[in-house]
Amino acid sequence: ALPICSRRQNVFRGKSAWTGKKPMNNANKKREHWATRAGFVLATAGSAVGLGNIWRFPYMTGEHGGAAFILIYLVAVLLLGYPLVVNEMALGRAAQRDPVGVFKVLAPNSPWWLVGALGVFTGFIILSYYAVVAGWSLAYVYKVVVATVVPGIDHARVFQDHISSVWEPILWQALFLILTVGIIAAGVVKGIQRWSMVLMPVLFVLLLVLIVRSVTLPGAGEGLAYYLRPDFSKVTGRTLLAALAQAFFSLSLGMGAIMTYGSYLDDKDEIPSNAMMVGGLDTGVALLAGFALFPAIFALGFEPGAGPGLAFITLPAVFAQMPLGAFFGVLFFILLGIAALTSAISLLEVVTAWLMDEKDWSRKRAAVVMGLVIFIVGLPATLGYSVLKDFSFPGLNKDLLDTYDWVSNSIFLPVGGFMMAIFTGYVWGAKHAIAEVNKGHKRFMIGQGWALLIRYVVPVLIFFIIVVGIYDTFFR
Ligand code: TRP
């Protein structure tokens, strides 16, 4: 058994109750809290709504049986996603600390803080390559104009040339990180909240404009049919796993991003309904993205694909065929940039909160220094398409960016989410967790059903995601 004082009800708020020495953290300074409910919900939805919603979810839906997949995805969000969002919010608010601090507070003198440390490390790695892809999006805000107005241009070539040139992607990556650092350095309310309140509504409007353009093209129906026609014959065991893994990834779970945002909640804020709104917004944007993409892709006679190829090669080709395509292309890449930026700030906030709470750094210093280090750690991922093109880890057969992506998303995130569910279910205790979740409730409360999910259903589901993910990478 782990040497844990597990039923600790009193929650650490300021002075160190068990080490006797002065706390090495900012907890005795006043912790910032969200100024408004909408600020918290939009910031957290901003973390969740990212590249995964725009280029992964629609594609998976089209591949895995349309409306049949959507149905399964909704069940995955309810059984796995929602319970874990609630869990991270509750853990963060209970401890009022960064992910490492959460476990130090709730399970002092135990190795559980390592789960938080894994989360902080994962945030660090994800941001290092997320910034590379986000940089491509920023570059494409103007490159797409060139690509759509020059007749007969080879779109695959344009993209290949961009990512394999050495300096250009590095400059855009740096610019993206400077924006991220700037927002985080300004603080929770003046940075994260203020910018989420601006960027998220802009994102919704851009998405709606693109949808209207897409579904009004002649021949849009074919794309809608591809996206939505339910085909249960395409649903297999793997479909279920794909839906679970996507729900988990899309909600930014497993690394303490939602936990860190939750640590800026107050006891009078409500968790169950806010978590519901975040899940709803994230799922809504994912569903809507399909309406922006497929009708246009099919109407203009293209084949859908997923990932960077879809965004940076297929879509520019689609925009090139479309009336006013350059204009809509610019809107699309601004949308992609915003989706990436609001996710990136939550990633940098995890690392920043850790340095502030555990190492007593100032917010500005933490944001700037970590931004720089993350930039440097991301350089191999950028250079993996140019200078380091021929390098790949033995046995993995992936370029460097995909390698960063694979370790974080297939291993670190699910392991983190698994441990967080076990922690709440068996160490902190479902009883304390439920009490924490329901504090400040005005709309609805959660109860034993949630505890059953966290204790039994969630760990089993994540276990399968991890095992099958590893099997698929190495043995298939
Ligand atoms: N949810 C993001 C997306 O859909 C990606 C993501 C995964 C993420 N884990 C995260 C973003 C943690 C921020 C923090 O693209």
XYZ file of C-alpha atoms and ligand atoms in Angstrom:
491
model
C 0.000 0.000 0.000
C 1.124 3.518 -0.621
C 2.134 5.447 2.483
C -0.608 7.986 2.110
C -2.658 9.921 4.504
C -5.620 9.535 2.274
C -8.675 10.762 4.073
C -7.371 14.209 4.700
C -10.442 16.367 4.674
C -8.923 19.697 5.567
C -7.518 21.293 2.533
C -4.298 23.200 2.552
C -4.874 26.921 2.230
C -1.730 28.835 2.918
C 0.438 27.510 5.668
C 2.191 24.220 5.577
C 0.528 21.864 7.982
C 2.851 18.957 7.760
C 6.400 19.978 6.986
C 6.697 22.570 9.681
C 8.843 24.768 7.480
C 7.756 27.814 5.586
C 5.905 26.850 2.432
C 7.905 27.153 -0.748
C 5.079 28.573 -2.755
C 2.967 31.556 -3.489
C -0.037 30.197 -1.674
C 0.199 32.811 1.026
C 0.105 35.530 -1.568
C -3.368 36.053 -2.886
C -4.233 33.611 -5.642
C -5.955 35.033 -8.685
C -9.490 33.851 -9.408
C -11.631 34.083 -12.531
C -13.537 37.349 -12.544
C -16.603 35.949 -14.307
C -18.214 32.618 -15.001
C -18.110 33.233 -18.751
C -14.399 33.960 -18.458
C -13.728 30.584 -16.909
C -15.977 28.684 -19.307
C -14.576 30.349 -22.429
C -10.967 29.991 -21.302
C -11.472 26.299 -20.563
C -13.376 25.760 -23.802
C -10.502 27.588 -25.489
C -8.108 25.011 -24.134
C -10.320 22.197 -25.355
C -11.109 23.631 -28.791
C -7.939 23.119 -30.770
C -6.495 21.553 -33.855
C -8.102 18.275 -32.778
C -11.585 19.727 -33.258
C -10.879 21.204 -36.635
C -8.910 18.622 -38.508
C -9.263 15.417 -36.535
C -12.838 15.072 -35.384
C -14.551 15.768 -38.735
C -12.258 13.366 -40.497
C -12.820 10.612 -37.943
C -16.541 11.101 -38.261
C -16.442 10.767 -42.037
C -14.266 7.658 -41.808
C -16.095 5.891 -39.027
C -19.674 5.961 -40.194
C -20.945 9.550 -39.954
C -23.872 10.018 -37.607
C -23.204 6.568 -36.158
C -19.801 7.792 -34.997
C -21.251 11.042 -33.667
C -23.613 9.057 -31.489
C -20.753 6.970 -30.121
C -18.646 10.075 -29.587
C -21.402 11.665 -27.519
C -21.511 8.581 -25.310
C -17.695 8.726 -24.985
C -17.886 12.365 -23.884
C -20.510 11.509 -21.285
C -18.850 8.368 -19.910
C -15.201 9.367 -20.076
C -14.806 13.056 -20.921
C -17.304 14.746 -18.660
C -16.426 12.788 -15.494
C -12.741 13.598 -16.004
C -13.343 17.287 -16.660
C -15.303 17.454 -13.404
C -12.533 15.532 -11.664
C -9.749 17.868 -12.775
C -11.756 20.967 -11.927
C -12.495 19.606 -8.446
C -8.892 18.598 -7.757
C -7.633 22.008 -8.823
C -10.155 23.971 -6.833
C -9.755 21.839 -3.708
C -6.022 22.417 -3.549
C -5.748 25.915 -5.077
C -2.414 24.909 -6.525
C -0.659 23.829 -9.718
C -0.850 20.104 -10.650
C 2.214 19.140 -8.602
C 0.880 21.100 -5.636
C -2.552 19.503 -5.936
C -1.132 16.111 -5.045
C 1.218 17.517 -2.406
C -1.774 19.111 -0.723
C -4.244 16.252 -1.010
C -1.763 13.405 -0.413
C 1.202 14.866 1.470
C 4.399 12.853 1.833
C 3.488 10.454 -0.910
C 4.791 9.890 -4.421
C 1.494 11.084 -5.960
C 3.021 14.465 -6.830
C 4.747 12.591 -9.656
C 1.410 12.476 -11.484
C 1.361 16.272 -11.412
C 4.982 16.381 -12.492
C 4.219 14.141 -15.468
C 1.428 16.547 -16.379
C 3.678 19.598 -16.240
C 6.286 17.818 -18.317
C 3.679 16.756 -20.871
C 2.380 20.309 -21.168
C 5.905 21.389 -21.867
C 6.360 18.810 -24.639
C 2.949 19.358 -26.238
C 3.457 23.119 -26.420
C 6.896 22.690 -27.946
C 5.440 21.026 -31.065
C 2.002 22.671 -30.980
C 3.838 25.955 -31.552
C 5.406 24.541 -34.694
C 2.054 23.657 -36.244
C 0.514 26.897 -34.997
C 3.383 28.725 -36.678
C 2.503 27.086 -39.980
C -1.076 28.348 -39.533
C 0.111 31.899 -38.956
C 2.357 31.745 -42.013
C -0.563 30.444 -44.050
C -2.701 33.441 -43.175
C -0.782 35.147 -45.987
C 0.608 32.143 -47.851
C -2.882 30.930 -48.621
C -3.493 34.116 -50.565
C -0.536 33.379 -52.807
C -1.547 29.732 -53.082
C -5.094 30.573 -54.109
C -4.400 33.347 -56.625
C -1.466 31.860 -58.540
C -3.031 29.641 -61.216
C -1.944 26.009 -61.392
C 0.239 26.140 -58.311
C 1.145 22.788 -56.728
C -0.311 22.991 -53.232
C 1.535 19.988 -51.832
C 4.731 21.586 -53.087
C 4.004 24.949 -51.466
C 3.476 23.271 -48.115
C 6.533 21.051 -48.464
C 8.657 24.064 -49.358
C 7.363 25.973 -46.376
C 8.031 23.338 -43.732
C 11.367 22.316 -45.179
C 12.789 25.824 -45.354
C 14.880 26.306 -42.262
C 14.298 29.811 -40.975
C 10.773 30.698 -41.949
C 8.924 28.141 -39.811
C 11.218 28.937 -36.900
C 10.332 32.618 -37.068
C 6.582 31.911 -37.092
C 6.995 29.417 -34.262
C 8.824 32.076 -32.266
C 6.161 34.666 -33.014
C 3.405 32.303 -31.886
C 5.240 31.621 -28.614
C 5.776 35.334 -28.047
C 1.998 35.865 -28.309
C 1.410 32.975 -25.892
C 3.984 34.268 -23.404
C 2.543 37.774 -23.617
C -0.940 36.577 -22.691
C 0.253 34.342 -19.847
C 2.565 37.007 -18.426
C -0.423 39.351 -18.134
C -2.106 37.028 -15.632
C -5.215 34.906 -15.244
C -7.786 37.690 -15.448
C -5.939 40.307 -17.487
C -4.334 37.751 -19.793
C -6.082 34.399 -20.128
C -9.600 35.532 -19.330
C -9.505 38.783 -21.263
C -8.104 37.166 -24.405
C -10.422 34.162 -24.234
C -13.381 36.543 -24.067
C -12.193 38.142 -27.303
C -10.780 35.188 -29.216
C -13.489 32.600 -28.592
C -16.371 34.710 -29.946
C -14.210 35.569 -32.970
C -13.598 31.853 -33.470
C -17.344 31.116 -33.416
C -18.081 33.877 -35.915
C -15.332 32.760 -38.297
C -16.593 29.218 -38.106
C -20.146 30.294 -38.899
C -19.022 32.378 -41.884
C -17.073 29.427 -43.256
C -20.029 27.095 -42.737
C -22.381 29.393 -44.619
C -19.911 29.632 -47.484
C -19.381 25.892 -47.555
C -22.973 24.652 -47.399
C -24.200 27.132 -50.013
C -21.797 25.892 -52.692
C -23.536 23.957 -55.447
C -23.006 20.265 -54.790
C -22.597 20.682 -51.045
C -25.022 17.836 -50.408
C -22.501 15.181 -51.293
C -20.176 16.361 -48.534
C -23.009 16.484 -46.043
C -23.911 12.935 -46.960
C -20.314 11.783 -46.506
C -20.119 13.512 -43.128
C -23.440 12.526 -41.663
C -25.018 9.497 -43.322
C -25.139 6.906 -40.556
C -23.335 3.735 -41.485
C -23.302 1.279 -38.632
C -21.420 -1.275 -40.695
C -18.304 0.867 -40.254
C -18.571 0.701 -36.468
C -16.113 -1.785 -34.968
C -14.332 -2.181 -31.657
C -11.726 0.218 -32.968
C -14.360 2.826 -33.683
C -15.299 2.767 -30.026
C -11.681 3.217 -28.995
C -11.122 5.988 -31.515
C -14.138 7.831 -30.110
C -12.914 7.424 -26.532
C -9.381 8.580 -27.330
C -10.655 11.560 -29.289
C -13.012 12.622 -26.482
C -10.128 12.440 -24.048
C -7.723 14.415 -26.241
C -10.255 16.954 -27.359
C -11.126 17.910 -23.792
C -7.431 18.555 -22.958
C -7.512 15.894 -20.260
C -4.781 14.040 -18.447
C -2.088 16.668 -17.956
C -3.549 19.122 -15.514
C -4.571 21.888 -17.921
C -8.193 21.748 -16.763
C -6.883 21.212 -13.224
C -4.796 24.378 -13.363
C -7.727 26.417 -14.680
C -9.841 24.794 -11.959
C -7.376 25.989 -9.339
C -8.458 29.564 -10.128
C -12.052 28.713 -9.229
C -13.641 29.900 -6.043
C -15.749 27.859 -3.628
C -18.811 29.724 -4.799
C -18.281 28.808 -8.446
C -20.141 25.768 -9.670
C -18.348 22.866 -11.279
C -20.987 20.459 -12.696
C -22.743 22.951 -14.956
C -19.568 24.729 -16.032
C -18.003 21.413 -16.994
C -21.146 20.660 -18.980
C -20.820 23.942 -20.898
C -17.160 23.287 -21.669
C -17.970 19.799 -22.951
C -20.866 21.180 -24.988
C -18.815 23.960 -26.590
C -15.965 21.626 -27.430
C -18.264 19.034 -28.972
C -20.270 21.724 -30.745
C -17.221 23.244 -32.420
C -15.987 19.805 -33.488
C -19.361 18.997 -35.065
C -19.590 22.392 -36.758
C -16.088 22.117 -38.195
C -17.314 19.225 -40.316
C -19.980 21.482 -41.830
C -17.320 24.010 -42.763
C -15.057 21.423 -44.363
C -16.833 18.571 -46.144
C -19.458 20.380 -48.216
C -16.736 22.592 -49.714
C -14.277 19.739 -50.204
C -16.805 17.557 -52.021
C -18.516 20.371 -53.904
C -15.220 21.267 -55.542
C -14.329 17.697 -56.264
C -11.663 16.866 -53.688
C -11.060 13.947 -51.356
C -10.987 14.590 -47.614
C -7.958 13.634 -45.572
C -6.948 14.360 -41.999
C -4.309 16.331 -40.197
C -1.840 18.790 -41.659
C -2.429 17.470 -45.186
C -6.103 18.388 -44.981
C -5.499 21.889 -43.649
C -2.405 22.903 -45.561
C -2.709 21.052 -48.880
C -6.316 20.043 -49.599
C -7.994 23.180 -48.288
C -5.778 25.684 -50.125
C -6.598 23.722 -53.276
C -10.294 23.938 -52.404
C -10.069 27.679 -51.719
C -8.300 28.174 -55.039
C -11.428 26.843 -56.822
C -13.914 28.818 -54.770
C -15.254 32.281 -55.578
C -13.526 34.681 -53.133
C -11.410 31.712 -52.051
C -8.445 33.793 -50.917
C -10.685 35.669 -48.504
C -12.183 32.517 -47.017
C -8.742 30.939 -46.912
C -7.453 33.799 -44.789
C -10.435 33.421 -42.459
C -9.795 29.694 -42.135
C -6.165 30.099 -41.132
C -7.011 32.829 -38.655
C -9.522 30.381 -37.192
C -6.855 27.685 -36.976
C -4.406 30.130 -35.386
C -6.952 31.181 -32.748
C -7.874 27.578 -31.953
C -4.186 26.833 -31.439
C -3.494 29.983 -29.421
C -6.225 29.445 -26.827
C -4.985 25.868 -26.357
C -1.374 26.973 -26.151
C -2.058 29.469 -23.393
C -3.518 26.713 -21.233
C -0.424 24.614 -21.869
C 1.951 27.397 -20.881
C -0.200 28.254 -17.860
C 0.343 24.757 -16.428
C 4.115 25.150 -16.553
C 3.921 28.741 -15.292
C 1.634 27.842 -12.388
C 4.045 25.096 -11.371
C 7.015 27.488 -11.227
C 4.990 30.119 -9.377
C 3.401 27.806 -6.826
C 6.203 25.335 -6.227
C 9.347 27.318 -6.972
C 8.215 30.778 -5.974
C 8.986 32.340 -9.360
C 7.209 35.451 -10.503
C 4.595 34.972 -13.243
C 6.512 37.077 -15.754
C 9.783 35.316 -15.198
C 8.161 31.879 -15.399
C 6.290 32.707 -18.609
C 9.279 34.253 -20.372
C 11.874 31.679 -19.347
C 9.608 28.741 -20.111
C 8.569 30.245 -23.426
C 12.223 30.366 -24.372
C 12.978 26.835 -23.204
C 9.890 25.477 -24.964
C 10.998 27.226 -28.133
C 14.380 25.521 -27.934
C 12.893 22.109 -27.162
C 10.567 22.563 -30.159
C 13.376 23.306 -32.585
C 14.116 19.642 -33.381
C 10.420 19.207 -34.252
C 10.628 22.089 -36.749
C 13.946 20.972 -38.113
C 12.630 17.426 -38.479
C 11.343 18.555 -41.882
C 14.598 20.102 -43.013
C 17.991 19.621 -41.377
C 16.951 16.586 -39.305
C 14.777 15.111 -42.027
C 16.412 11.702 -41.933
C 16.359 11.269 -38.197
C 13.822 9.071 -36.474
C 13.908 7.058 -33.269
C 14.636 3.373 -33.919
C 11.461 1.325 -34.160
C 9.126 4.308 -34.354
C 9.335 5.286 -37.996
C 7.971 8.783 -37.341
C 9.323 12.249 -37.996
C 10.285 14.179 -34.878
C 7.089 16.207 -34.611
C 4.991 13.059 -34.838
C 7.229 11.457 -32.232
C 6.594 14.301 -29.754
C 2.915 14.036 -30.577
C 2.860 10.281 -30.140
C 4.566 10.078 -26.723
C 2.411 12.819 -25.292
C -0.937 11.812 -26.721
C -0.683 8.048 -26.740
C 1.275 7.581 -23.526
C 1.625 10.552 -21.170
C -1.908 11.966 -21.392
C -3.775 8.674 -20.919
C -1.431 7.567 -18.133
C -1.995 10.917 -16.417
C -5.772 10.685 -16.783
C -5.763 7.121 -15.493
C -3.783 8.057 -12.390
C -5.997 11.078 -11.702
C -9.112 8.873 -11.751
C -7.473 6.306 -9.465
C -6.338 9.076 -7.149
C -9.785 10.558 -6.783
C -11.580 7.223 -6.644
C -9.369 5.481 -4.130
C -6.969 7.910 -2.444
C -8.628 11.276 -2.043
C -11.907 9.408 -1.865
C -15.092 9.802 -3.866
C -16.882 11.205 -0.822
C -14.542 14.174 -0.505
C -14.475 14.664 -4.234
C -18.267 14.756 -4.479
C -18.456 17.257 -1.637
C -15.906 19.438 -3.424
C -17.666 19.205 -6.789
C -21.027 20.205 -5.360
C -19.764 23.214 -3.425
C -21.309 26.384 -4.730
C -23.849 24.548 -6.869
C -26.843 26.524 -8.055
C -28.078 24.399 -10.939
C -27.429 20.709 -10.517
C -25.270 18.427 -8.422
C -23.471 15.228 -9.242
C -23.635 12.133 -7.079
C -22.834 8.466 -6.784
C -23.105 7.857 -10.507
C -20.099 10.068 -11.076
C -18.164 8.197 -8.385
C -18.930 4.878 -10.068
C -17.673 6.213 -13.382
C -14.453 7.576 -11.859
C -13.742 4.455 -9.813
C -14.564 1.737 -12.331
C -15.589 2.809 -15.812
C -13.035 5.548 -16.540
C -9.919 3.573 -15.477
C -10.976 0.552 -17.536
C -11.681 2.671 -20.619
C -8.358 4.513 -20.378
C -6.521 1.253 -19.826
C -7.836 0.004 -23.165
C -6.888 3.247 -24.903
C -3.294 2.875 -23.701
C -2.893 -0.813 -24.496
C -4.430 -0.657 -27.945
C -2.500 2.531 -28.748
C 0.809 0.854 -27.953
C -0.163 -2.306 -29.795
C -1.079 -0.336 -32.918
C 2.189 1.562 -32.917
C 4.578 -1.328 -32.498
C 2.819 -4.489 -33.552
C 0.625 -3.647 -36.477
N -7.711 19.736 -26.867
C -6.756 20.144 -27.851
C -7.319 19.939 -29.244
O -8.426 19.494 -29.410
C -5.445 19.454 -27.764
C -4.917 19.200 -26.399
C -4.697 18.002 -25.838
C -4.573 20.158 -25.429
N -4.249 18.158 -24.564
C -4.174 19.456 -24.299
C -4.616 21.531 -25.417
C -3.837 20.122 -23.147
C -4.266 22.186 -24.275
C -3.889 21.500 -23.136
O -6.641 20.201 -30.209
